[in-house]
Amino acid sequence: MTKILLSGGTVVSMDPAVGDLDLGDVLIEDGVITKVAGHIDAPDAEVIDARERIVMPGFVDNHRHNWQTAFRGVGADWTFGQWATAMHQTVKAHYTPEDVYAATLLGRLEALHSGITTMLDWYHVAQGPEHEDAAIAALREAPARSVFCLGAGWATPRPVDDDIRRVRAELDDDGLLTMAFGLRGADDTGMDTLAREVQLADELGLHTSLHTGSDSTQRPIADMHKHGLLRDTTTFVHGNGLSDEELRMLADAGSSLSASPDVELKMGFGAPMTGRALAAGLRPTLSIDVVPSVGGDMFAAMRAAFAAQRGVDGGLRARDLVAFTTIDAAASCGHKDRTGSITPGKEADIILLRTDDVTIFPVTDPVGSLVSAGHPGLVDTVLVAGRVVKRDGALIGVDLPALRARLLASRDRIAAAAGVPLDGTWAPQA
């Protein structure tokens, strides 16, 4: 039996039954949390010194298009229309399986480095089985918990039933890599296509994710409700503009909502739906979405959502944001019983944040401090299923220089093939 003792940390468990500990220990045995207490005697355990550290569940990002990692930052000034033109109409056609692999792997490692132990990778490159397999191989190589969310692509009518069945048969849901189904909205391909895909997800036992929203003239959730297509296994992404009635429909169905606050505010979607979702009885979650336009860490996402909502009605508190990015997001991925909190019996997806760093010191309120002043540089140690994958601020067993070289070569080749500049002047036509 392998034992690890996280000793002397400030424990933010996100489990009301466990509570928070100003000074506490966490015992992990064979990858599973077995005890949380003020002091634990475990003389045969490997001890990780957690003094001057916040010990908390790893973050869960339940919506990111990881294949776009190579173009990080180029779209900081883009509108939504420009992003769609650039990524889906300009560069995507030039992606090879190697490009997908390099972007997926480095993007997943970047997220892990910043404390995201679980990521739902919303894949819609839609270039064929070889590209899908490249993404799967990259997610398997990253020492992290990932959900491969396979979708059809951007507003395409192409059937994906065979792809879904093939990948579903290949992936083992008992491991760190599981699968979800990226649904197409009825506004793109019609209600019949959406109904067929929901039926297929039901048949295969898959969680689903669906981009949605409304300009007040559309009622996408009401339409799905009318056709009996709402599920407690579906995460609706963004949702900006949905009516209060439709939000209550989602709550009644047990569905979840993923807000990407930085993208939604910058691209003109509207304010994140966190407050209105809570008022409707719906637990929101947070996600990154696309790194060509925004940063890839949950600290920034929490601050964006917090500021946006507090500026409206002051209704959120810091602990809400941590819940959105841990236990609530884990539930949206079907992992609530597996991770998302420091609870005995769950797998040990845990991060340790430095509290002695000058950018956050002194830490009087741990939750308030990590939400208001946290950043990836504080992530000292990361465990996934009880395995230490980052220690003393560095990922273990990862050749980052080689991966960076592969990603740069990929980016430059795609840009040259697509005829787009990489000098900061790229302004796609929406």
XYZ file of C-alpha atoms in Angstrom:
430
model
C 0.000 0.000 0.000
C 1.230 3.473 -0.924
C 0.624 6.130 1.718
C 1.072 9.894 1.480
C 0.513 12.290 4.367
C -0.068 15.966 3.618
C 1.050 17.426 6.919
C 0.335 20.717 8.652
C -1.539 22.595 5.924
C -4.533 24.904 5.912
C -7.218 22.555 4.615
C -10.062 23.978 2.498
C -11.988 20.755 1.940
C -15.143 22.019 0.125
C -17.021 19.297 2.014
C -19.343 20.701 4.715
C -19.079 17.444 6.657
C -15.283 17.739 6.796
C -15.075 21.523 7.076
C -11.937 23.627 6.934
C -8.917 23.196 9.165
C -6.576 26.034 10.066
C -3.950 23.363 10.649
C -4.574 19.827 9.494
C -3.405 16.633 7.847
C -4.731 14.608 4.923
C -3.914 10.907 4.605
C -3.956 9.292 1.160
C -3.753 5.509 0.729
C -3.409 3.951 -2.720
C -4.621 7.180 -4.302
C -7.716 7.530 -2.110
C -8.275 10.038 0.691
C -8.786 8.003 3.861
C -8.619 10.557 6.691
C -8.707 14.309 7.269
C -7.942 15.535 10.781
C -6.018 18.042 12.856
C -3.251 15.494 13.334
C -2.753 12.041 11.834
C -0.140 9.497 12.896
C 1.097 7.630 9.819
C 4.714 6.616 10.451
C 4.884 4.506 7.282
C 3.643 7.287 4.954
C 5.607 9.578 2.677
C 5.231 12.995 4.288
C 4.679 16.096 2.182
C 5.224 19.221 4.238
C 2.099 21.344 3.776
C 3.046 24.069 6.221
C 2.468 27.538 4.742
C 0.260 25.924 2.117
C -3.463 25.936 1.375
C -4.526 22.323 0.755
C -7.610 22.247 -1.465
C -9.291 20.185 -4.195
C -7.848 20.554 -7.658
C -9.735 22.834 -10.024
C -12.106 21.429 -12.655
C -12.370 23.154 -16.045
C -15.462 21.689 -17.701
C -15.224 23.441 -21.073
C -12.039 24.189 -23.028
C -11.223 23.852 -26.730
C -7.716 22.604 -26.166
C -6.822 22.182 -29.834
C -6.399 25.974 -30.113
C -3.467 26.171 -27.667
C -0.895 26.951 -30.380
C -2.580 30.296 -31.033
C -2.586 31.439 -27.423
C -3.023 35.192 -27.077
C -3.412 36.082 -30.753
C -7.112 36.827 -30.323
C -6.986 39.093 -27.290
C -8.657 41.882 -29.300
C -11.056 39.699 -31.287
C -14.820 39.681 -31.256
C -16.665 36.372 -31.242
C -17.151 36.613 -35.004
C -13.449 37.183 -35.563
C -12.564 34.209 -33.368
C -14.981 31.967 -35.303
C -13.562 33.140 -38.628
C -9.979 32.647 -37.496
C -10.230 29.305 -35.757
C -12.959 27.503 -37.667
C -12.854 29.022 -41.130
C -9.155 29.811 -41.488
C -6.741 27.611 -39.524
C -8.697 24.478 -38.596
C -8.581 22.940 -42.066
C -4.771 22.961 -41.923
C -4.476 20.948 -38.706
C -2.740 17.581 -38.956
C -2.970 14.905 -36.253
C 0.449 16.026 -35.006
C -0.863 19.586 -34.633
C -3.813 18.336 -32.592
C -1.518 16.200 -30.438
C 0.962 18.999 -29.678
C -1.744 21.545 -28.855
C -3.742 19.132 -26.731
C -0.774 17.886 -24.721
C 0.817 21.242 -24.002
C -2.557 22.808 -23.277
C -3.435 20.036 -20.847
C -0.066 20.332 -19.117
C -0.433 24.109 -18.850
C -3.776 23.642 -17.129
C -2.349 21.007 -14.800
C 0.548 23.320 -13.949
C -1.973 25.955 -12.817
C -3.852 23.495 -10.593
C -6.555 22.176 -12.959
C -6.596 18.481 -12.134
C -9.691 17.728 -14.254
C -10.422 19.183 -17.687
C -13.222 18.563 -20.136
C -11.562 18.999 -23.525
C -14.362 20.086 -25.906
C -12.996 18.775 -29.205
C -14.457 20.071 -32.452
C -11.609 19.964 -34.933
C -13.708 17.340 -36.778
C -11.060 16.321 -39.293
C -11.354 12.555 -38.980
C -10.494 9.573 -36.764
C -6.721 10.175 -36.922
C -7.166 13.637 -35.411
C -9.450 12.247 -32.699
C -6.912 9.572 -31.861
C -4.153 12.179 -31.644
C -6.152 14.162 -29.084
C -6.879 11.011 -27.096
C -3.202 10.023 -27.118
C -2.194 13.461 -25.827
C -4.759 13.385 -23.017
C -3.597 9.903 -22.048
C 0.006 11.062 -21.914
C -0.754 13.995 -19.614
C -0.747 12.795 -15.977
C -4.135 14.362 -15.321
C -7.830 13.569 -15.178
C -9.450 14.471 -18.485
C -12.788 14.151 -20.250
C -12.591 13.891 -24.034
C -15.756 15.626 -25.219
C -16.142 14.618 -28.855
C -18.252 16.875 -31.037
C -19.079 17.152 -34.713
C -17.496 20.495 -35.436
C -18.703 24.007 -36.018
C -22.255 24.120 -37.455
C -21.766 21.045 -39.613
C -24.520 18.526 -40.444
C -21.988 15.683 -40.695
C -23.171 12.593 -38.759
C -20.860 11.603 -35.900
C -22.591 8.453 -34.656
C -19.822 6.132 -35.852
C -17.112 8.348 -34.324
C -18.920 8.460 -30.998
C -19.435 4.712 -30.873
C -15.824 3.997 -31.865
C -14.312 6.285 -29.228
C -16.812 5.164 -26.580
C -15.738 1.566 -27.118
C -12.070 2.520 -26.846
C -12.072 4.614 -23.685
C -12.157 3.042 -20.262
C -14.382 4.994 -17.912
C -12.579 3.550 -14.893
C -9.362 5.395 -15.673
C -8.270 9.023 -15.686
C -9.545 9.549 -19.236
C -13.297 9.381 -19.783
C -15.605 10.545 -22.552
C -18.459 12.967 -23.100
C -20.529 13.901 -26.172
C -20.395 17.461 -27.535
C -23.907 18.068 -28.815
C -24.874 20.371 -31.668
C -27.519 22.994 -31.008
C -30.824 22.822 -32.814
C -30.149 26.288 -34.238
C -27.185 24.823 -36.163
C -28.502 21.526 -37.472
C -32.152 21.217 -36.446
C -34.062 19.619 -33.598
C -34.073 16.188 -35.262
C -30.259 16.051 -35.203
C -30.136 17.184 -31.592
C -32.758 14.610 -30.601
C -30.828 11.830 -32.322
C -27.620 12.823 -30.553
C -29.315 12.990 -27.133
C -30.769 9.542 -27.777
C -27.325 8.199 -28.693
C -25.815 9.712 -25.536
C -28.557 8.061 -23.473
C -27.870 4.725 -25.148
C -24.118 4.926 -24.477
C -24.423 6.385 -20.991
C -22.508 9.563 -21.860
C -22.561 12.966 -20.242
C -23.123 15.722 -22.790
C -22.177 19.368 -23.265
C -23.978 21.914 -25.442
C -23.238 25.549 -26.304
C -26.335 27.676 -25.923
C -27.616 31.208 -25.413
C -30.390 33.558 -26.453
C -30.846 37.071 -27.774
C -34.302 37.121 -26.107
C -36.014 36.155 -29.386
C -34.905 32.512 -29.085
C -36.001 29.928 -26.527
C -33.549 27.038 -27.001
C -34.074 25.486 -23.572
C -37.861 25.734 -23.786
C -37.695 24.061 -27.197
C -35.586 21.210 -25.808
C -37.943 20.906 -22.838
C -40.902 20.666 -25.208
C -39.210 17.798 -27.047
C -38.204 16.003 -23.840
C -34.469 16.533 -24.393
C -33.320 18.052 -21.086
C -31.107 15.750 -19.017
C -29.339 15.848 -15.658
C -26.231 14.695 -17.523
C -25.997 17.772 -19.776
C -23.873 20.852 -19.174
C -25.105 23.924 -21.026
C -22.224 26.232 -21.922
C -22.500 30.025 -21.608
C -26.292 30.421 -21.555
C -26.115 34.211 -21.786
C -29.533 35.700 -22.438
C -31.543 32.671 -21.334
C -34.762 33.649 -19.590
C -35.323 33.011 -15.883
C -38.011 30.520 -16.889
C -35.531 28.552 -18.986
C -32.962 28.585 -16.197
C -35.573 27.084 -13.894
C -36.202 24.401 -16.508
C -32.514 23.511 -16.363
C -32.599 23.459 -12.571
C -35.681 21.219 -12.568
C -33.977 18.841 -15.001
C -30.817 18.716 -12.871
C -28.689 20.100 -15.702
C -25.582 22.211 -15.112
C -24.370 25.507 -16.548
C -20.789 26.410 -17.450
C -19.943 30.103 -17.632
C -16.707 31.258 -19.308
C -16.579 34.731 -17.758
C -13.524 36.199 -19.484
C -14.644 35.144 -22.963
C -18.272 36.130 -22.424
C -17.403 39.618 -21.211
C -14.727 40.260 -23.844
C -16.625 38.874 -26.826
C -19.919 40.555 -26.072
C -21.966 37.560 -24.930
C -23.125 39.489 -21.888
C -22.518 39.171 -18.169
C -21.851 35.648 -16.855
C -25.026 33.940 -15.697
C -23.782 33.032 -12.217
C -26.183 35.157 -10.171
C -29.278 34.476 -12.238
C -28.473 30.763 -12.317
C -28.227 30.628 -8.527
C -31.492 32.541 -8.185
C -33.153 29.913 -10.394
C -31.841 27.056 -8.252
C -29.071 26.102 -10.662
C -25.463 25.578 -9.547
C -23.211 27.336 -12.088
C -19.660 26.302 -12.880
C -16.742 28.133 -14.499
C -14.582 27.324 -17.515
C -11.851 28.846 -19.675
C -13.154 28.203 -23.234
C -10.473 29.481 -25.670
C -6.900 30.537 -24.878
C -6.369 32.520 -28.099
C -8.500 35.135 -26.329
C -8.090 34.631 -22.564
C -5.760 33.175 -19.952
C -5.913 29.517 -19.061
C -6.099 29.534 -15.255
C -9.047 29.297 -12.889
C -7.846 32.076 -10.605
C -8.458 34.645 -13.342
C -11.802 33.069 -14.242
C -12.959 33.260 -10.632
C -11.990 36.909 -10.352
C -13.735 37.826 -13.610
C -16.963 36.105 -12.567
C -16.771 37.525 -9.043
C -16.249 41.104 -10.189
C -18.931 40.912 -12.855
C -21.571 39.543 -10.482
C -20.662 41.659 -7.467
C -20.930 44.702 -9.695
C -24.542 43.747 -10.422
C -25.981 42.708 -7.073
C -23.202 41.700 -4.673
C -24.790 38.282 -4.352
C -21.734 36.027 -4.645
C -19.215 35.231 -1.960
C -15.668 33.963 -2.394
C -16.542 30.427 -1.329
C -19.172 30.264 -4.088
C -16.453 30.772 -6.685
C -14.316 27.996 -5.225
C -17.341 25.675 -5.244
C -18.088 26.554 -8.878
C -14.550 25.484 -9.860
C -14.289 22.346 -7.703
C -17.223 20.331 -6.363
C -19.887 21.811 -8.671
C -17.759 21.426 -11.798
C -16.791 17.883 -10.809
C -20.498 17.041 -10.551
C -21.097 18.451 -14.035
C -18.534 15.985 -15.420
C -20.085 13.039 -13.602
C -17.221 12.957 -11.100
C -18.893 14.220 -7.925
C -18.364 10.900 -6.137
C -14.802 10.664 -7.410
C -13.275 14.115 -6.875
C -14.047 17.817 -6.328
C -13.627 17.868 -2.541
C -11.235 16.588 0.103
C -13.519 13.848 1.345
C -12.548 10.421 2.709
C -13.342 7.844 0.061
C -12.683 10.143 -2.900
C -9.643 10.001 -5.138
C -6.945 12.451 -4.123
C -7.016 15.233 -6.708
C -5.447 17.890 -4.498
C -3.380 21.043 -4.944
C -1.155 22.888 -2.482
C -0.939 26.679 -2.815
C 1.875 28.687 -1.259
C 0.797 31.141 1.429
C 4.304 32.477 2.060
C 4.551 34.060 -1.395
C 4.758 37.847 -1.149
C 1.901 38.254 -3.659
C -0.593 36.677 -1.260
C 1.010 36.967 2.191
C -0.333 37.367 4.843
C -3.191 34.919 4.405
C -5.825 35.744 7.001
C -8.831 34.331 5.132
C -7.650 31.403 2.955
C -10.705 31.295 0.696
C -10.876 35.055 0.281
C -7.148 35.195 -0.426
C -7.072 32.494 -3.095
C -10.061 34.051 -4.911
C -8.926 37.672 -4.693
C -5.150 37.252 -5.069
C -4.473 33.710 -6.246
C -2.460 32.973 -9.385
C -0.755 29.959 -11.005
C 2.596 30.875 -9.466
C 1.258 29.798 -6.078
C 0.588 26.209 -7.209
C 3.422 24.379 -5.490
C 2.247 20.767 -5.505
C -0.391 18.860 -7.502
C -1.679 15.352 -6.914
C -3.962 13.450 -9.308
C -5.517 10.254 -7.962
C -2.896 10.371 -5.233
C 0.048 10.611 -7.613
C 2.329 13.624 -7.192
C 2.574 15.170 -10.669
C 3.951 18.571 -9.657
C 6.369 19.188 -6.813
C 8.147 22.356 -5.652
C 6.537 24.320 -8.478
C 7.640 22.040 -11.341
C 5.808 19.335 -13.291
C 7.408 15.927 -12.875
C 8.720 13.905 -15.816
C 7.735 16.414 -18.483
C 10.111 17.604 -21.214
C 8.631 21.078 -21.633
C 11.402 22.456 -23.901
C 10.768 19.675 -26.435
C 7.004 20.183 -26.252
C 7.341 23.932 -26.686
C 9.476 23.387 -29.783
C 6.851 21.036 -31.246
C 4.050 23.505 -30.589
C 5.941 26.432 -32.113
C 6.687 24.403 -35.232
C 3.014 23.434 -35.416
C 1.812 27.010 -35.028
C 4.225 28.349 -37.639
C 3.337 25.637 -40.162
C -0.421 26.163 -39.750
C -0.092 29.937 -39.977
C 1.998 29.692 -43.139
C -0.456 27.266 -44.741
C -3.409 29.480 -43.813
C -1.629 32.664 -44.874
C -2.103 34.486 -41.568
C 0.419 36.783 -39.848
C 1.875 36.131 -36.420
C 3.183 39.644 -35.804
C 0.211 40.917 -33.819
C -1.635 42.334 -36.855
C -4.004 39.426 -37.515
C -7.524 40.909 -37.595
C -9.918 38.382 -39.179
C -13.053 39.610 -40.874
C -16.098 38.549 -38.889
